């Protein structure tokens, strides 16, 4: 009996191996060698425990050779398309870009919540021209946002470099990337102005909507007027030192705009003139120098915060207005009406 069960278990094991082998007939030898070099560069950290010879490399933890996310050629199903090194404090060292560049079919690369990964964003990543999604977030990575990203990573669709220690200016050539629709470089120490051409290609009106998140940096200057022609879905520029106008972000043509976050800057514009698009859900402009009155259309918003500005006049009524408390309107020049004190006429 025990022997029969043993045989059955063996058979089940052989069958499951065969199933895996059908899905991933081989593990590309070059990709396997590149992955082993990545593992060695990180001193064989425990994160890489499953990266053993008896398991095809497509099944190693953090490694993916296909799946629904990618529109891949089935004849290439032994190729590594994505590598993710996530949520581990024991992975330490610089990004081993030369080893990673050995994964010549790579489309997605993610370092997330690995605080021991340090050093600059290495230039050798430029040798992975097929990269569509690059995430280096919540790491110890420092130095500039390198210009090779805009020059060489021409397939890039999503660039997430948030929660690191990046310094310097945003390279204007990110605007050259024709498919880049998602940029998140929030929570770094970026300085200088926002380049006018950022997202100007991919996000042109009537093209795919784009998102831009640059909050919690040290950016200065004005919001580029060119952003008026960008089809934004979400834009978060809060907690910088931006000045001047922001009204170009709004307007009736902004048909996919969902969230605009501008709080804690030094922006100064007339809110009465804002054309809030019909579907806009969130608007945060607290801690700026915004003046004028709150437009009646603000009543359609799901999130509104205009506190600490220079607004005047009656708070609109109806719509969702009753869901906003006094803290959303406090510290303005002369706003009145519920939830603030009544207007005295
Ligand atoms: C990592 O493991 C490989 C294979 O087991 C071994 O050859 C290499 O010396 C190890 N490297 C480190 C830094 O531990
Ligand atoms: C990191 O290393 C420590 C000490 O070796 C270990 O206890 C811990 O489980 C490791 N963490 C992870 C996520 O592997
Ligand atoms: C912004 O710059 C100021 C001085 O220029 C500095 O004290 C501050 O730490 C910087 N903030 C960030 C988030 O980098
Ligand atoms: C966008 O498309 C609409 C119709 O689909 C057209 O009327 C409008 O002119 C286009 N706008 C731009 C900027 O191409
Ligand atoms: C609005 O902003 C003010 C000032 O930063 C803050 O105190 C308040 O909690 C915010 N309200 C909401 C609902 O976010």
Short mmCIF file of C-alpha atoms and ligand atoms in Angstrom, two decimals:
data_model
loop_
_atom_site.label_atom_id
_atom_site.label_comp_id
_atom_site.label_asym_id
_atom_site.label_seq_id
_atom_site.Cartn_x
_atom_site.Cartn_y
_atom_site.Cartn_z
CA UNK A 1 0.00 0.00 0.00
CA UNK A 2 2.70 2.47 1.04
CA UNK A 3 4.59 1.51 -2.10
CA UNK A 4 1.53 2.17 -4.26
CA UNK A 5 1.10 5.61 -2.72
CA UNK A 6 4.78 6.27 -3.24
CA UNK A 7 4.46 5.31 -6.89
CA UNK A 8 1.39 7.51 -7.29
CA UNK A 9 3.21 10.47 -5.74
CA UNK A 10 6.15 9.86 -8.06
CA UNK A 11 3.80 9.73 -11.03
CA UNK A 12 2.08 12.96 -9.94
CA UNK A 13 5.48 14.61 -9.61
CA UNK A 14 6.57 13.45 -13.07
CA UNK A 15 3.27 14.68 -14.56
CA UNK A 16 3.57 18.11 -12.94
CA UNK A 17 7.16 18.41 -14.18
CA UNK A 18 5.94 17.48 -17.65
CA UNK A 19 3.21 20.15 -17.43
CA UNK A 20 5.77 22.74 -16.43
CA UNK A 21 8.05 21.57 -19.23
CA UNK A 22 5.22 22.01 -21.75
CA UNK A 23 4.61 25.55 -20.61
CA UNK A 24 8.31 26.42 -20.52
CA UNK A 25 10.08 23.84 -22.71
CA UNK A 26 13.53 25.05 -21.72
CA UNK A 27 15.09 27.71 -19.66
CA UNK A 28 17.08 29.91 -21.96
CA UNK A 29 20.72 29.25 -21.14
CA UNK A 30 21.81 32.85 -21.57
CA UNK A 31 19.02 34.12 -19.35
CA UNK A 32 19.83 31.50 -16.71
CA UNK A 33 23.48 32.57 -16.69
CA UNK A 34 22.46 36.23 -16.41
CA UNK A 35 20.16 35.46 -13.47
CA UNK A 36 22.90 33.54 -11.69
CA UNK A 37 25.18 36.54 -12.15
CA UNK A 38 22.45 38.75 -10.60
CA UNK A 39 22.21 36.36 -7.66
CA UNK A 40 26.00 36.31 -7.20
CA UNK A 41 26.13 40.14 -7.35
CA UNK A 42 23.75 40.15 -4.38
CA UNK A 43 25.92 37.59 -2.50
CA UNK A 44 23.40 34.77 -2.98
CA UNK A 45 20.99 36.52 -0.57
CA UNK A 46 18.20 34.36 0.85
CA UNK A 47 15.79 36.06 -1.58
CA UNK A 48 17.27 33.80 -4.26
CA UNK A 49 16.73 30.51 -2.39
CA UNK A 50 14.42 29.13 -5.08
CA UNK A 51 16.96 29.85 -7.81
CA UNK A 52 18.29 26.29 -7.90
CA UNK A 53 19.32 24.02 -10.82
CA UNK A 54 16.40 21.57 -10.32
CA UNK A 55 13.85 24.33 -11.06
CA UNK A 56 13.58 25.87 -14.53
CA UNK A 57 14.60 29.52 -14.28
CA UNK A 58 11.18 30.67 -15.49
CA UNK A 59 9.84 29.40 -12.15
CA UNK A 60 12.39 31.08 -9.93
CA UNK A 61 10.93 33.55 -7.43
CA UNK A 62 10.63 37.01 -8.98
CA UNK A 63 11.23 35.71 -12.51
CA UNK A 64 8.57 35.59 -15.21
CA UNK A 65 8.78 34.27 -18.74
CA UNK A 66 5.44 35.42 -20.03
CA UNK A 67 1.94 35.55 -18.72
CA UNK A 68 -1.08 37.68 -19.44
CA UNK A 69 0.69 40.97 -18.86
CA UNK A 70 2.84 40.61 -21.93
CA UNK A 71 2.00 40.21 -25.54
CA UNK A 72 4.81 37.79 -26.21
CA UNK A 73 5.79 35.44 -28.98
CA UNK A 74 5.05 31.85 -27.82
CA UNK A 75 8.19 30.56 -29.54
CA UNK A 76 10.12 32.68 -27.04
CA UNK A 77 8.43 31.27 -23.96
CA UNK A 78 11.74 30.23 -22.43
CA UNK A 79 12.88 33.86 -22.33
CA UNK A 80 12.86 35.90 -19.14
CA UNK A 81 10.53 38.85 -19.66
CA UNK A 82 10.44 40.27 -16.17
CA UNK A 83 12.54 40.31 -13.02
CA UNK A 84 11.27 41.61 -9.69
CA UNK A 85 13.35 41.91 -6.55
CA UNK A 86 10.90 43.06 -3.91
CA UNK A 87 10.33 43.43 -0.17
CA UNK A 88 13.58 42.15 1.23
CA UNK A 89 15.97 43.91 3.60
CA UNK A 90 18.73 41.38 3.04
CA UNK A 91 19.32 42.11 -0.63
CA UNK A 92 22.16 44.62 -0.52
CA UNK A 93 24.49 46.22 -3.02
CA UNK A 94 24.38 48.20 -6.25
CA UNK A 95 22.01 47.34 -9.09
CA UNK A 96 23.99 44.72 -11.10
CA UNK A 97 23.10 46.26 -14.42
CA UNK A 98 25.66 44.38 -16.53
CA UNK A 99 24.25 41.07 -15.31
CA UNK A 100 20.66 42.27 -15.79
CA UNK A 101 21.48 43.43 -19.31
CA UNK A 102 22.27 39.79 -20.08
CA UNK A 103 18.49 39.25 -19.96
CA UNK A 104 18.16 40.48 -23.50
CA UNK A 105 14.38 39.91 -23.75
CA UNK A 106 13.62 41.73 -20.51
CA UNK A 107 10.59 44.04 -20.58
CA UNK A 108 9.87 44.58 -16.89
CA UNK A 109 12.41 45.29 -14.16
CA UNK A 110 11.36 46.04 -10.61
CA UNK A 111 13.27 46.85 -7.45
CA UNK A 112 10.65 47.61 -4.77
CA UNK A 113 11.07 47.94 -1.01
CA UNK A 114 14.69 46.83 -1.06
CA UNK A 115 16.34 49.52 1.09
CA UNK A 116 19.73 47.78 0.92
CA UNK A 117 19.96 48.39 -2.82
CA UNK A 118 22.08 51.52 -3.18
CA UNK A 119 24.23 53.50 -5.60
CA UNK A 120 23.18 55.30 -8.78
CA UNK A 121 20.84 54.10 -11.52
CA UNK A 122 23.49 52.39 -13.66
CA UNK A 123 24.09 53.31 -17.28
CA UNK A 124 24.31 49.64 -18.30
CA UNK A 125 20.50 49.49 -18.06
CA UNK A 126 20.64 51.35 -21.38
CA UNK A 127 21.60 47.99 -22.90
CA UNK A 128 18.08 46.64 -22.37
CA UNK A 129 16.31 48.52 -25.16
CA UNK A 130 13.13 46.41 -24.90
CA UNK A 131 12.38 47.60 -21.36
CA UNK A 132 8.77 48.80 -21.08
CA UNK A 133 8.37 49.01 -17.30
CA UNK A 134 11.12 50.19 -15.00
CA UNK A 135 10.43 50.47 -11.27
CA UNK A 136 13.08 51.38 -8.72
CA UNK A 137 11.04 52.43 -5.68
CA UNK A 138 11.60 52.53 -1.92
CA UNK A 139 15.27 51.70 -2.29
CA UNK A 140 18.51 53.38 -1.20
CA UNK A 141 19.28 54.39 -4.77
CA UNK A 142 20.72 57.91 -5.13
CA UNK A 143 22.31 60.17 -7.74
CA UNK A 144 20.56 61.76 -10.72
CA UNK A 145 17.71 60.59 -12.92
CA UNK A 146 20.09 59.69 -15.76
CA UNK A 147 19.60 61.05 -19.25
CA UNK A 148 20.22 57.65 -20.85
CA UNK A 149 16.65 56.74 -19.89
CA UNK A 150 15.27 59.31 -22.33
CA UNK A 151 17.96 58.54 -24.94
CA UNK A 152 18.05 54.75 -24.95
CA UNK A 153 15.01 53.17 -23.31
CA UNK A 154 12.77 54.01 -26.24
CA UNK A 155 10.15 51.31 -25.49
CA UNK A 156 9.51 52.59 -21.96
CA UNK A 157 5.85 52.92 -21.00
CA UNK A 158 6.09 53.27 -17.23
CA UNK A 159 8.89 54.81 -15.16
CA UNK A 160 8.55 54.61 -11.37
CA UNK A 161 11.46 56.01 -9.35
CA UNK A 162 9.53 57.11 -6.24
CA UNK A 163 10.74 57.02 -2.62
CA UNK A 164 14.47 57.02 -3.32
CA UNK A 165 17.20 59.61 -2.73
CA UNK A 166 17.50 60.94 -6.26
CA UNK A 167 18.86 64.45 -6.70
CA UNK A 168 19.35 66.92 -9.53
CA UNK A 169 17.01 68.02 -12.27
CA UNK A 170 14.50 66.01 -14.31
CA UNK A 171 16.12 65.31 -17.70
CA UNK A 172 14.05 67.00 -20.42
CA UNK A 173 14.66 64.13 -22.84
CA UNK A 174 12.14 61.94 -20.96
CA UNK A 175 9.75 63.78 -23.26
CA UNK A 176 11.33 62.03 -26.24
CA UNK A 177 9.99 58.64 -25.21
CA UNK A 178 7.03 58.05 -27.52
CA UNK A 179 5.22 55.47 -25.38
CA UNK A 180 5.89 56.76 -21.88
CA UNK A 181 2.51 57.29 -20.25
CA UNK A 182 3.27 56.91 -16.54
CA UNK A 183 5.97 58.79 -14.63
CA UNK A 184 6.27 58.66 -10.84
CA UNK A 185 9.40 60.26 -9.38
CA UNK A 186 7.70 61.50 -6.21
CA UNK A 187 9.43 61.51 -2.82
CA UNK A 188 12.97 62.26 -3.88
CA UNK A 189 15.06 65.44 -3.68
CA UNK A 190 14.72 66.62 -7.26
CA UNK A 191 15.42 70.29 -7.88
CA UNK A 192 15.07 72.72 -10.77
CA UNK A 193 12.13 73.29 -13.07
CA UNK A 194 9.73 70.77 -14.60
CA UNK A 195 10.84 70.38 -18.23
CA UNK A 196 8.23 71.64 -20.70
CA UNK A 197 8.42 68.61 -22.95
CA UNK A 198 7.77 65.94 -20.34
CA UNK A 199 5.06 63.64 -21.69
CA UNK A 200 4.33 65.95 -24.57
CA UNK A 201 4.51 63.16 -27.15
CA UNK A 202 2.62 60.27 -25.60
CA UNK A 203 0.07 62.46 -23.87
CA UNK A 204 -1.00 64.74 -26.67
CA UNK A 205 -4.69 65.41 -26.76
CA UNK A 206 -6.65 62.51 -28.27
CA UNK A 207 -3.84 60.09 -27.39
CA UNK A 208 -3.45 57.71 -24.45
CA UNK A 209 -3.99 59.49 -21.15
CA UNK A 210 -0.87 59.94 -19.03
CA UNK A 211 -0.07 60.28 -15.35
CA UNK A 212 2.67 62.36 -13.79
CA UNK A 213 3.61 62.25 -10.11
CA UNK A 214 6.38 64.50 -8.85
CA UNK A 215 5.19 65.25 -5.31
CA UNK A 216 7.53 65.72 -2.33
CA UNK A 217 10.52 67.09 -4.19
CA UNK A 218 12.15 70.50 -4.35
CA UNK A 219 10.98 71.52 -7.80
CA UNK A 220 10.83 75.23 -8.56
CA UNK A 221 9.60 77.48 -11.36
CA UNK A 222 6.22 77.40 -13.06
CA UNK A 223 4.11 74.53 -14.38
CA UNK A 224 4.95 74.37 -18.11
CA UNK A 225 2.31 76.01 -20.29
CA UNK A 226 2.76 73.02 -22.65
CA UNK A 227 0.96 70.87 -20.06
CA UNK A 228 -2.23 72.49 -21.32
CA UNK A 229 -1.94 70.24 -24.41
CA UNK A 230 -1.29 67.03 -22.47
CA UNK A 231 -4.06 64.49 -21.94
CA UNK A 232 -3.51 63.93 -18.21
CA UNK A 233 -5.41 61.38 -16.17
CA UNK A 234 -3.66 62.23 -12.93
CA UNK A 235 -1.12 64.90 -12.06
CA UNK A 236 0.41 65.22 -8.61
CA UNK A 237 2.83 68.10 -8.11
CA UNK A 238 2.11 68.63 -4.41
CA UNK A 239 4.84 69.54 -1.91
CA UNK A 240 7.25 71.36 -4.17
CA UNK A 241 8.02 75.06 -4.54
CA UNK A 242 6.15 75.72 -7.75
CA UNK A 243 4.90 79.23 -8.52
CA UNK A 244 2.48 80.87 -10.95
CA UNK A 245 -0.50 79.53 -12.81
CA UNK A 246 -2.04 76.04 -12.87
CA UNK A 247 -5.22 76.77 -14.79
CA UNK A 248 -3.81 75.24 -18.00
CA UNK A 249 -4.26 71.82 -16.37
CA UNK A 250 -8.04 72.23 -16.51
CA UNK A 251 -10.48 72.99 -19.29
CA UNK A 252 -13.39 71.30 -20.96
CA UNK A 253 -11.16 69.31 -23.34
CA UNK A 254 -9.56 67.39 -20.46
CA UNK A 255 -11.87 64.44 -20.84
CA UNK A 256 -9.86 61.88 -18.88
CA UNK A 257 -8.62 64.10 -16.06
CA UNK A 258 -9.43 62.41 -12.77
CA UNK A 259 -7.13 63.88 -10.11
CA UNK A 260 -5.13 67.10 -9.74
CA UNK A 261 -2.98 67.45 -6.62
CA UNK A 262 -1.13 70.74 -6.18
CA UNK A 263 -1.11 71.30 -2.41
CA UNK A 264 1.86 72.87 -0.59
CA UNK A 265 3.39 74.92 -3.36
CA UNK A 266 3.40 78.66 -3.97
CA UNK A 267 0.94 78.65 -6.86
CA UNK A 268 -1.10 81.75 -7.51
CA UNK A 269 -4.08 81.76 -9.87
CA UNK A 270 -7.72 82.78 -10.02
CA UNK A 271 -9.85 79.79 -9.06
CA UNK A 272 -13.06 81.45 -10.32
CA UNK A 273 -11.75 81.01 -13.87
CA UNK A 274 -11.05 77.26 -13.59
CA UNK A 275 -13.03 75.11 -15.98
CA UNK A 276 -13.37 71.91 -14.00
CA UNK A 277 -13.87 68.99 -16.42
CA UNK A 278 -17.09 67.06 -15.89
CA UNK A 279 -15.45 63.80 -14.69
CA UNK A 280 -12.77 65.36 -12.43
CA UNK A 281 -12.87 63.55 -9.08
CA UNK A 282 -10.15 65.05 -6.88
CA UNK A 283 -8.75 68.53 -6.51
CA UNK A 284 -6.20 69.44 -3.86
CA UNK A 285 -4.81 72.96 -3.85
CA UNK A 286 -4.31 73.58 -0.11
CA UNK A 287 -1.37 75.74 1.06
CA UNK A 288 -0.93 77.95 -2.01
CA UNK A 289 -1.85 81.53 -2.91
CA UNK A 290 -4.98 80.72 -4.90
CA UNK A 291 -7.48 83.61 -5.08
CA UNK A 292 -10.95 84.29 -6.47
CA UNK A 293 -14.01 82.17 -5.63
CA UNK A 294 -14.70 78.44 -5.66
CA UNK A 295 -16.50 77.56 -8.93
CA UNK A 296 -19.99 76.03 -8.58
CA UNK A 297 -18.81 72.94 -10.46
CA UNK A 298 -16.59 72.02 -7.49
CA UNK A 299 -19.76 70.47 -6.04
CA UNK A 300 -19.28 67.48 -8.38
CA UNK A 301 -15.88 66.56 -6.84
CA UNK A 302 -15.33 63.61 -4.56
CA UNK A 303 -12.29 65.18 -2.92
CA UNK A 304 -11.70 68.90 -2.52
CA UNK A 305 -9.23 70.77 -0.33
CA UNK A 306 -8.72 74.50 -0.83
CA UNK A 307 -7.55 75.33 2.71
CA UNK A 308 -4.74 77.85 3.34
CA UNK A 309 -5.24 80.02 0.26
CA UNK A 310 -6.66 83.49 -0.48
CA UNK A 311 -10.14 82.56 -1.63
CA UNK A 312 -13.23 84.67 -1.04
CA UNK A 313 -16.98 84.45 -1.45
CA UNK A 314 -19.59 81.81 -0.77
CA UNK A 315 -18.74 78.11 -0.68
CA UNK A 316 -20.91 76.45 -3.36
CA UNK A 317 -23.83 74.28 -2.26
CA UNK A 318 -25.41 71.08 -3.57
CA UNK A 319 -23.70 68.06 -5.09
CA UNK A 320 -21.10 66.58 -2.77
CA UNK A 321 -20.44 69.84 -0.94
CA UNK A 322 -22.01 68.60 2.30
CA UNK A 323 -19.36 65.86 2.50
CA UNK A 324 -16.49 68.39 2.81
CA UNK A 325 -15.72 69.61 6.33
CA UNK A 326 -14.50 73.03 7.44
CA UNK A 327 -10.87 71.86 7.37
CA UNK A 328 -11.14 71.68 3.58
CA UNK A 329 -11.89 75.43 3.46
CA UNK A 330 -10.10 76.87 6.52
CA UNK A 331 -7.55 79.70 6.41
CA UNK A 332 -8.72 81.60 3.37
CA UNK A 333 -9.20 85.33 2.91
CA UNK A 334 -12.96 85.57 3.14
CA UNK A 335 -14.74 82.32 2.30
CA UNK A 336 -18.14 81.96 3.89
CA UNK A 337 -21.18 79.70 4.02
CA UNK A 338 -21.52 76.09 5.22
CA UNK A 339 -19.44 74.41 6.55
CA UNK A 340 -17.91 77.81 7.48
CA UNK A 341 -19.73 80.68 9.14
CA UNK A 342 -22.72 82.09 7.23
CA UNK A 343 -22.12 84.86 4.72
CA UNK A 344 -23.34 88.28 5.96
CA UNK A 345 -24.82 90.29 3.18
C1 LIG B 1 26.98 32.00 -4.75
O1 LIG B 1 26.64 30.67 -5.06
C2 LIG B 1 27.40 30.14 -6.13
C3 LIG B 1 26.83 28.77 -6.50
O2 LIG B 1 26.32 28.15 -5.38
C4 LIG B 1 28.87 30.05 -5.67
O3 LIG B 1 29.68 29.52 -6.71
C5 LIG B 1 29.35 31.45 -5.31
O4 LIG B 1 30.67 31.39 -4.78
C6 LIG B 1 28.43 32.09 -4.30
N1 LIG B 1 28.81 33.47 -4.15
C7 LIG B 1 28.77 34.11 -2.98
C8 LIG B 1 29.22 35.53 -3.00
O5 LIG B 1 28.37 33.59 -1.96
C1 LIG B 2 17.02 38.50 6.52
O1 LIG B 2 18.07 37.92 7.26
C2 LIG B 2 17.73 37.63 8.59
C3 LIG B 2 18.98 37.17 9.30
O2 LIG B 2 19.69 36.25 8.51
C4 LIG B 2 16.61 36.62 8.60
O3 LIG B 2 16.22 36.35 9.93
C5 LIG B 2 15.43 37.15 7.85
O4 LIG B 2 14.41 36.17 7.75
C6 LIG B 2 15.84 37.56 6.46
N1 LIG B 2 14.71 38.23 5.81
C7 LIG B 2 14.20 37.83 4.66
C8 LIG B 2 13.06 38.63 4.11
O5 LIG B 2 14.65 36.87 4.06
C1 LIG B 3 14.83 71.38 -0.41
O1 LIG B 3 15.88 72.33 -0.42
C2 LIG B 3 16.15 72.89 0.84
C3 LIG B 3 17.22 73.95 0.69
O2 LIG B 3 17.51 74.23 -0.63
C4 LIG B 3 16.60 71.79 1.78
O3 LIG B 3 16.81 72.31 3.07
C5 LIG B 3 15.52 70.73 1.86
O4 LIG B 3 15.96 69.65 2.63
C6 LIG B 3 15.17 70.23 0.49
N1 LIG B 3 14.04 69.34 0.60
C7 LIG B 3 13.99 68.19 -0.02
C8 LIG B 3 12.75 67.38 0.14
O5 LIG B 3 14.90 67.80 -0.72
C1 LIG B 4 -9.75 65.12 -30.96
O1 LIG B 4 -10.75 64.33 -31.57
C2 LIG B 4 -11.96 65.04 -31.79
C3 LIG B 4 -12.99 64.10 -32.38
O2 LIG B 4 -12.71 62.77 -32.07
C4 LIG B 4 -11.71 66.21 -32.72
O3 LIG B 4 -12.92 66.95 -32.89
C5 LIG B 4 -10.64 67.12 -32.12
O4 LIG B 4 -10.33 68.14 -33.03
C6 LIG B 4 -9.39 66.32 -31.81
N1 LIG B 4 -8.45 67.19 -31.11
C7 LIG B 4 -7.16 67.21 -31.39
C8 LIG B 4 -6.33 68.15 -30.57
O5 LIG B 4 -6.65 66.52 -32.25
C1 LIG B 5 -7.19 69.76 3.98
O1 LIG B 5 -5.91 70.38 4.15
C2 LIG B 5 -5.70 70.83 5.48
C3 LIG B 5 -4.38 71.58 5.47
O2 LIG B 5 -3.32 70.80 5.01
C4 LIG B 5 -5.68 69.64 6.42
O3 LIG B 5 -5.51 70.09 7.75
C5 LIG B 5 -7.01 68.90 6.30
O4 LIG B 5 -6.97 67.75 7.08
C6 LIG B 5 -7.28 68.52 4.85
N1 LIG B 5 -8.61 67.92 4.77
C7 LIG B 5 -8.84 66.83 4.06
C8 LIG B 5 -10.21 66.29 4.09
O5 LIG B 5 -7.95 66.28 3.41
#
